[in-house]
Coordinates of C-alpha atoms in Angstrom, one line a residue:
Chain A
M1 CA -29.4 35.9 9.2
S2 CA -29.7 34.5 5.7
R3 CA -26.7 36.6 4.7
L4 CA -24.6 34.6 7.2
V5 CA -25.4 31.3 5.4
P6 CA -22.4 31.5 3.0
L7 CA -20.2 32.2 6.0
F8 CA -21.5 29.2 7.8
A9 CA -21.2 27.1 4.7
F10 CA -17.6 28.3 4.3
I11 CA -16.7 27.5 7.9
A12 CA -18.3 24.0 7.6
L13 CA -16.3 23.4 4.4
A14 CA -13.1 24.6 6.0
V15 CA -13.6 22.3 9.0
L16 CA -14.3 19.4 6.7
L17 CA -11.2 20.1 4.5
G18 CA -9.1 20.7 7.6
F19 CA -10.2 17.4 9.0
G20 CA -9.3 15.7 5.7
L21 CA -5.9 17.3 5.6
R22 CA -5.1 16.2 9.2
H23 CA -5.9 12.7 8.4
A24 CA -4.5 12.6 4.9
G25 CA -1.5 10.7 6.3
D26 CA -3.6 7.8 7.6
K27 CA -4.6 6.7 4.2
S28 CA -1.3 5.5 3.0
E29 CA -1.3 3.0 5.8
L30 CA -3.9 0.4 4.9
P31 CA -5.4 -1.7 7.7
S32 CA -4.5 -5.3 7.2
P33 CA -7.4 -7.7 6.9
L34 CA -5.1 -10.4 8.3
I35 CA -5.0 -9.1 11.9
G36 CA -6.7 -11.7 14.1
K37 CA -6.4 -14.4 11.4
T38 CA -4.2 -17.4 11.2
V39 CA -0.9 -16.8 9.6
P40 CA -0.9 -17.6 5.8
D41 CA 0.3 -21.1 5.0
F42 CA 3.7 -21.4 3.4
D43 CA 6.5 -23.9 2.8
L44 CA 9.7 -22.0 2.1
P45 CA 13.4 -22.9 2.2
S46 CA 16.0 -21.3 4.4
L47 CA 18.0 -18.5 3.0
F48 CA 21.2 -20.3 3.5
D49 CA 20.2 -24.0 3.3
P50 CA 17.9 -24.9 0.4
E51 CA 17.3 -28.2 2.1
A52 CA 15.9 -26.8 5.3
R53 CA 12.2 -25.8 5.0
Y54 CA 10.0 -23.7 7.2
T55 CA 6.2 -23.8 7.6
P56 CA 3.9 -22.0 10.0
A57 CA 3.6 -25.4 11.8
S58 CA 7.3 -25.6 12.3
L59 CA 7.3 -22.1 13.8
A60 CA 4.3 -22.6 16.0
G61 CA 4.4 -23.0 19.8
Q62 CA 6.0 -19.7 20.6
P63 CA 5.4 -16.2 19.3
W64 CA 7.5 -15.1 16.4
I65 CA 8.1 -12.0 14.3
A66 CA 7.9 -12.1 10.6
N67 CA 10.1 -9.3 9.3
F68 CA 9.9 -9.0 5.5
W69 CA 13.1 -7.5 4.2
A70 CA 15.3 -7.4 1.1
S71 CA 18.9 -6.3 0.4
W72 CA 17.6 -3.8 -2.2
C73 CA 15.2 -2.2 0.3
Y74 CA 16.4 1.1 1.8
A75 CA 14.0 1.3 4.7
C76 CA 15.2 -2.2 5.8
R77 CA 18.5 -0.6 6.5
V78 CA 16.8 2.2 8.4
E79 CA 15.0 -0.3 10.7
H80 CA 18.0 -2.6 11.0
P81 CA 19.1 -1.2 14.5
A82 CA 15.6 -1.5 15.9
I83 CA 15.2 -5.1 14.6
T84 CA 18.6 -6.0 16.0
D85 CA 17.7 -4.5 19.3
L86 CA 14.4 -6.5 19.4
A87 CA 16.2 -9.7 18.5
N88 CA 18.9 -9.1 21.1
R89 CA 16.3 -8.9 23.8
G90 CA 15.8 -12.6 23.4
V91 CA 12.0 -12.4 24.1
V92 CA 10.8 -13.4 20.7
R93 CA 12.1 -15.2 17.6
V94 CA 12.7 -12.7 14.9
V95 CA 12.4 -14.4 11.5
G96 CA 13.8 -12.7 8.5
M97 CA 11.5 -13.2 5.6
N98 CA 13.7 -12.4 2.7
H99 CA 11.5 -11.1 0.0
R100 CA 12.3 -11.1 -3.8
D101 CA 16.0 -11.1 -3.4
T102 CA 18.9 -13.3 -4.4
R103 CA 20.7 -15.5 -1.8
E104 CA 24.1 -13.8 -2.7
D105 CA 22.8 -10.3 -2.3
A106 CA 21.0 -11.2 1.0
A107 CA 24.0 -12.9 2.4
E108 CA 26.2 -9.9 1.5
W109 CA 23.8 -7.5 3.1
L110 CA 23.7 -9.5 6.4
D111 CA 27.5 -9.7 6.4
R112 CA 27.9 -6.0 5.9
F113 CA 25.3 -4.7 8.4
G114 CA 25.1 -7.6 10.8
D115 CA 22.6 -10.5 11.0
P116 CA 19.9 -9.9 13.6
Y117 CA 17.7 -12.8 12.6
H118 CA 17.2 -16.1 14.5
L119 CA 15.9 -17.8 11.4
H120 CA 16.1 -17.0 7.7
V121 CA 13.2 -17.8 5.3
F122 CA 13.7 -17.2 1.6
D123 CA 10.7 -16.0 -0.4
A124 CA 12.4 -15.6 -3.8
D125 CA 9.3 -15.1 -6.0
G126 CA 7.4 -13.1 -3.4
R127 CA 4.4 -15.5 -3.5
T128 CA 4.2 -15.9 0.2
S129 CA 4.6 -12.1 0.6
I130 CA 1.4 -11.7 -1.4
D131 CA -0.3 -14.1 0.9
F132 CA 0.8 -11.9 3.8
G133 CA -0.5 -8.9 2.0
V134 CA 2.9 -7.3 1.9
V135 CA 2.8 -4.2 -0.2
A136 CA 6.5 -3.2 0.0
A137 CA 9.3 -4.3 2.3
P138 CA 9.8 -3.8 5.1
E139 CA 6.7 -5.0 6.8
T140 CA 6.6 -6.7 10.2
F141 CA 4.1 -9.1 11.6
L142 CA 3.8 -10.4 15.2
V143 CA 2.4 -13.9 15.3
D144 CA 1.4 -15.5 18.6
A145 CA 2.1 -19.0 19.8
N146 CA -1.1 -20.3 18.1
G147 CA -0.2 -18.9 14.8
I148 CA -2.6 -15.9 14.9
I149 CA -1.4 -12.5 13.5
V150 CA -1.8 -10.0 16.3
F151 CA 0.0 -7.0 14.9
K152 CA 1.3 -5.6 11.7
H153 CA 3.6 -2.7 11.1
I154 CA 4.1 -1.2 7.6
G155 CA 7.5 0.5 6.9
A156 CA 10.6 0.7 9.0
V157 CA 10.3 -0.5 12.6
T158 CA 11.4 2.2 15.0
P159 CA 12.5 1.8 18.7
D160 CA 9.1 3.4 19.5
V161 CA 7.2 0.6 17.7
V162 CA 9.3 -2.0 19.5
E163 CA 8.7 -0.3 22.9
N164 CA 5.1 0.6 22.6
E165 CA 3.6 -1.9 20.2
I166 CA 5.5 -5.1 20.1
L167 CA 6.9 -5.6 23.6
P168 CA 3.5 -4.8 25.4
R169 CA 1.8 -7.3 23.1
L170 CA 4.4 -9.9 23.9
E171 CA 4.0 -9.2 27.6
R172 CA 0.2 -9.7 27.3
M173 CA 0.9 -13.1 25.8
G174 CA 2.8 -13.9 28.9
V175 CA 6.3 -13.8 27.5
E176 CA 8.7 -13.0 30.3
Q177 CA 10.7 -9.8 29.8
P178 CA 14.3 -10.1 31.0
Chain B
M1 CA 8.8 47.2 -27.3
I2 CA 12.5 46.9 -26.8
K3 CA 13.9 43.6 -27.8
R4 CA 15.4 41.8 -25.0
P5 CA 19.2 41.6 -25.2
F6 CA 20.9 38.3 -25.5
A7 CA 20.9 36.8 -22.0
P8 CA 23.9 34.7 -21.3
W9 CA 22.5 33.6 -17.9
R10 CA 19.6 32.0 -19.7
Q11 CA 21.9 29.9 -21.7
H12 CA 23.8 29.2 -18.6
R13 CA 20.7 27.9 -16.8
L14 CA 19.8 25.8 -19.8
A15 CA 23.2 24.3 -19.8
R16 CA 23.0 23.6 -16.1
S17 CA 19.7 21.8 -16.5
C18 CA 21.1 19.9 -19.4
W19 CA 23.9 18.7 -17.1
R20 CA 21.4 17.7 -14.5
L21 CA 19.5 15.7 -16.9
M22 CA 22.6 13.9 -18.0
A23 CA 23.6 13.2 -14.5
L24 CA 20.1 11.8 -13.9
A25 CA 20.3 9.7 -17.0
L26 CA 23.6 8.3 -15.6
L27 CA 21.9 7.5 -12.3
L28 CA 18.9 6.0 -13.7
P29 CA 20.3 2.5 -14.3
A30 CA 21.5 2.4 -10.7
M31 CA 18.0 3.4 -9.5
V32 CA 16.4 0.7 -11.7
A33 CA 19.0 -1.8 -10.4
A34 CA 17.8 -1.1 -6.9
Q35 CA 14.8 -3.2 -7.7
P36 CA 15.4 -6.9 -7.7
A37 CA 16.1 -8.4 -11.0
T38 CA 13.5 -11.2 -11.4
P39 CA 12.3 -10.9 -14.9
R40 CA 8.6 -11.5 -15.5
E41 CA 7.6 -12.9 -18.8
P42 CA 4.9 -10.9 -20.5
L43 CA 1.5 -12.3 -20.0
T44 CA 0.0 -14.1 -23.0
F45 CA -3.6 -14.6 -23.8
E46 CA -5.3 -17.4 -25.6
S47 CA -8.1 -15.2 -27.0
P48 CA -9.1 -11.6 -27.3
A49 CA -12.0 -12.4 -25.0
E50 CA -9.6 -13.6 -22.3
Q51 CA -7.5 -10.5 -22.7
A52 CA -10.5 -8.2 -22.5
R53 CA -11.6 -10.0 -19.4
F54 CA -8.2 -9.7 -17.8
Q55 CA -8.0 -6.0 -18.7
A56 CA -11.4 -5.2 -17.4
L57 CA -10.6 -7.0 -14.1
A58 CA -7.2 -5.3 -13.7
A59 CA -8.7 -1.9 -14.3
E60 CA -11.1 -2.4 -11.5
L61 CA -8.4 -3.3 -9.0
R62 CA -6.2 -0.8 -7.3
C63 CA -2.5 -1.1 -7.2
V64 CA -1.7 -1.1 -3.5
V65 CA 1.8 0.4 -3.8
C66 CA 0.9 3.4 -6.0
Q67 CA -2.6 4.0 -4.7
N68 CA -3.9 6.2 -7.4
Q69 CA -3.2 3.8 -10.2
S70 CA -5.1 0.7 -11.2
L71 CA -3.5 -2.7 -11.3
A72 CA -3.6 -2.4 -15.1
D73 CA -1.7 0.9 -15.3
S74 CA 0.9 0.4 -12.7
N75 CA 4.4 -0.8 -13.4
A76 CA 5.4 -1.3 -9.8
M77 CA 6.9 -4.7 -8.9
L78 CA 4.0 -5.7 -6.8
A79 CA 1.5 -4.8 -9.5
Q80 CA 3.4 -7.0 -11.9
D81 CA 3.3 -9.8 -9.5
L82 CA -0.4 -9.3 -8.8
R83 CA -1.2 -9.1 -12.5
H84 CA 0.6 -12.4 -12.9
E85 CA -1.4 -13.8 -10.0
V86 CA -4.7 -12.6 -11.5
W87 CA -3.7 -14.1 -14.8
E88 CA -2.9 -17.4 -13.2
M89 CA -6.1 -17.6 -11.3
M90 CA -8.0 -16.9 -14.6
R91 CA -6.2 -19.7 -16.2
E92 CA -7.1 -22.0 -13.4
G93 CA -10.7 -21.2 -14.0
H94 CA -11.5 -19.0 -11.1
S95 CA -14.4 -16.5 -11.4
D96 CA -13.8 -12.7 -11.3
E97 CA -15.5 -12.8 -7.9
A98 CA -13.1 -15.4 -6.6
I99 CA -10.1 -13.4 -7.8
K100 CA -11.4 -10.2 -6.2
R101 CA -12.0 -12.1 -2.9
F102 CA -8.4 -13.5 -3.1
L103 CA -7.1 -9.9 -3.2
V104 CA -9.5 -8.5 -0.6
E105 CA -8.5 -11.2 1.8
R106 CA -4.9 -10.1 1.6
Y107 CA -5.0 -6.3 1.0
G108 CA -8.5 -5.4 2.2
D109 CA -11.5 -3.7 0.4
F110 CA -9.1 -1.0 -0.5
V111 CA -8.0 -2.9 -3.6
L112 CA -11.5 -2.6 -5.1
Y113 CA -12.2 0.6 -7.0
R114 CA -15.9 -0.2 -6.5
P115 CA -16.2 -0.9 -2.8
P116 CA -19.0 -3.2 -1.7
V117 CA -22.0 -1.6 0.1
Q118 CA -21.5 -2.5 3.8
A119 CA -21.6 -0.8 7.2
N120 CA -18.4 1.2 6.8
T121 CA -19.1 2.3 3.2
V122 CA -22.8 3.3 3.6
V123 CA -21.9 7.0 3.8
L124 CA -19.9 6.7 0.6
W125 CA -22.7 5.2 -1.3
V126 CA -25.7 7.1 0.2
A127 CA -24.2 10.6 0.7
P128 CA -24.3 11.7 -2.9
L129 CA -28.0 10.6 -3.1
L130 CA -28.8 12.5 0.1
L131 CA -26.9 15.6 -1.2
L132 CA -28.9 15.5 -4.4
L133 CA -32.2 15.2 -2.5
A134 CA -31.2 18.1 -0.2
G135 CA -30.3 20.2 -3.3
A136 CA -33.6 19.4 -5.0
A137 CA -35.5 20.2 -1.8
L138 CA -33.6 23.6 -1.6
V139 CA -34.5 24.4 -5.2
G140 CA -38.1 23.3 -4.6
V141 CA -38.5 25.5 -1.6
N142 CA -37.0 28.5 -3.4
I143 CA -39.3 28.1 -6.4
Y144 CA -42.3 27.7 -4.1
R145 CA -41.4 30.9 -2.2
R146 CA -40.8 33.0 -5.3
R147 CA -43.9 31.8 -6.9
A148 CA -45.8 32.8 -3.7
L149 CA -44.1 36.2 -3.8
L150 CA -44.9 36.7 -7.4
D151 CA -48.5 35.7 -6.8
S152 CA -48.9 38.1 -3.9
E153 CA -47.4 40.9 -6.0
G154 CA -49.8 40.1 -8.8
E155 CA -52.7 40.3 -6.4
E156 CA -51.6 43.7 -5.3
E157 CA -51.5 45.0 -8.9
T158 CA -55.0 43.9 -9.7

């Protein structure tokens, strides 16, 4: 019996390492401490009109999506069709939070690939992105009508995320699906 | 040992990798340009003590983009921004604790290289101690057994 101890130890270790390997991918996606909290305060200009300003208060009343993007961000191009699709459904305001970019580059990007956003907010120095805990664009937050963050997605939004994460949450908020 | 003949293919391969390197060198500026060009001024410190405090703090904070580097080591854009943020908060007179809290509120406990002892980190803190105790117990039992064995052998001899 005692000769089997190394074998059992080996099996136990193999199971442990196997478990670690299977869940290795989870670690890159950090849980956001902001879920369930009020959206961070900001006062930012519009991407196109420096005079127009947006704050969480000016966006409150209905749910909205904060989609952090930049013209230099490759994954933002990858998620562009999914974001466009979500915006075109007309169930939620999709706000483009332009992150560490220039107005010219951002405008050119929107011209070239199409502009899915209902509103454009310009976070030139990335200070608001830090308050949102954005690690790297693209990151997407769903904010409810009361200004509470209910969902966050790191990386490119896929049709699957729209279908299975964002739309069901909107439905639960009582947003009518067309 | 026969000396190896001159191998033209080796040279060939070397030349090819040289070409690759050169191509990469040409691409590099384009890759760098893919990051937004918002220059950050290098941080300045009023005193060596302030600099030491900053560096100690930055070394204890994890860079969230490049997860195995500290905030002090990383050159990622976000790390630069966060270093700037930490520096500014220091200037405004915030304590180290307040600065850490600021980052944890945004990025989670993950930014701390020394996570606090709490419900979900208990295993992390206690497991090494338990393993040490288990090992010590194992060694103790073994010694006890062998001693008993030796004693009984000794008794048989006399």
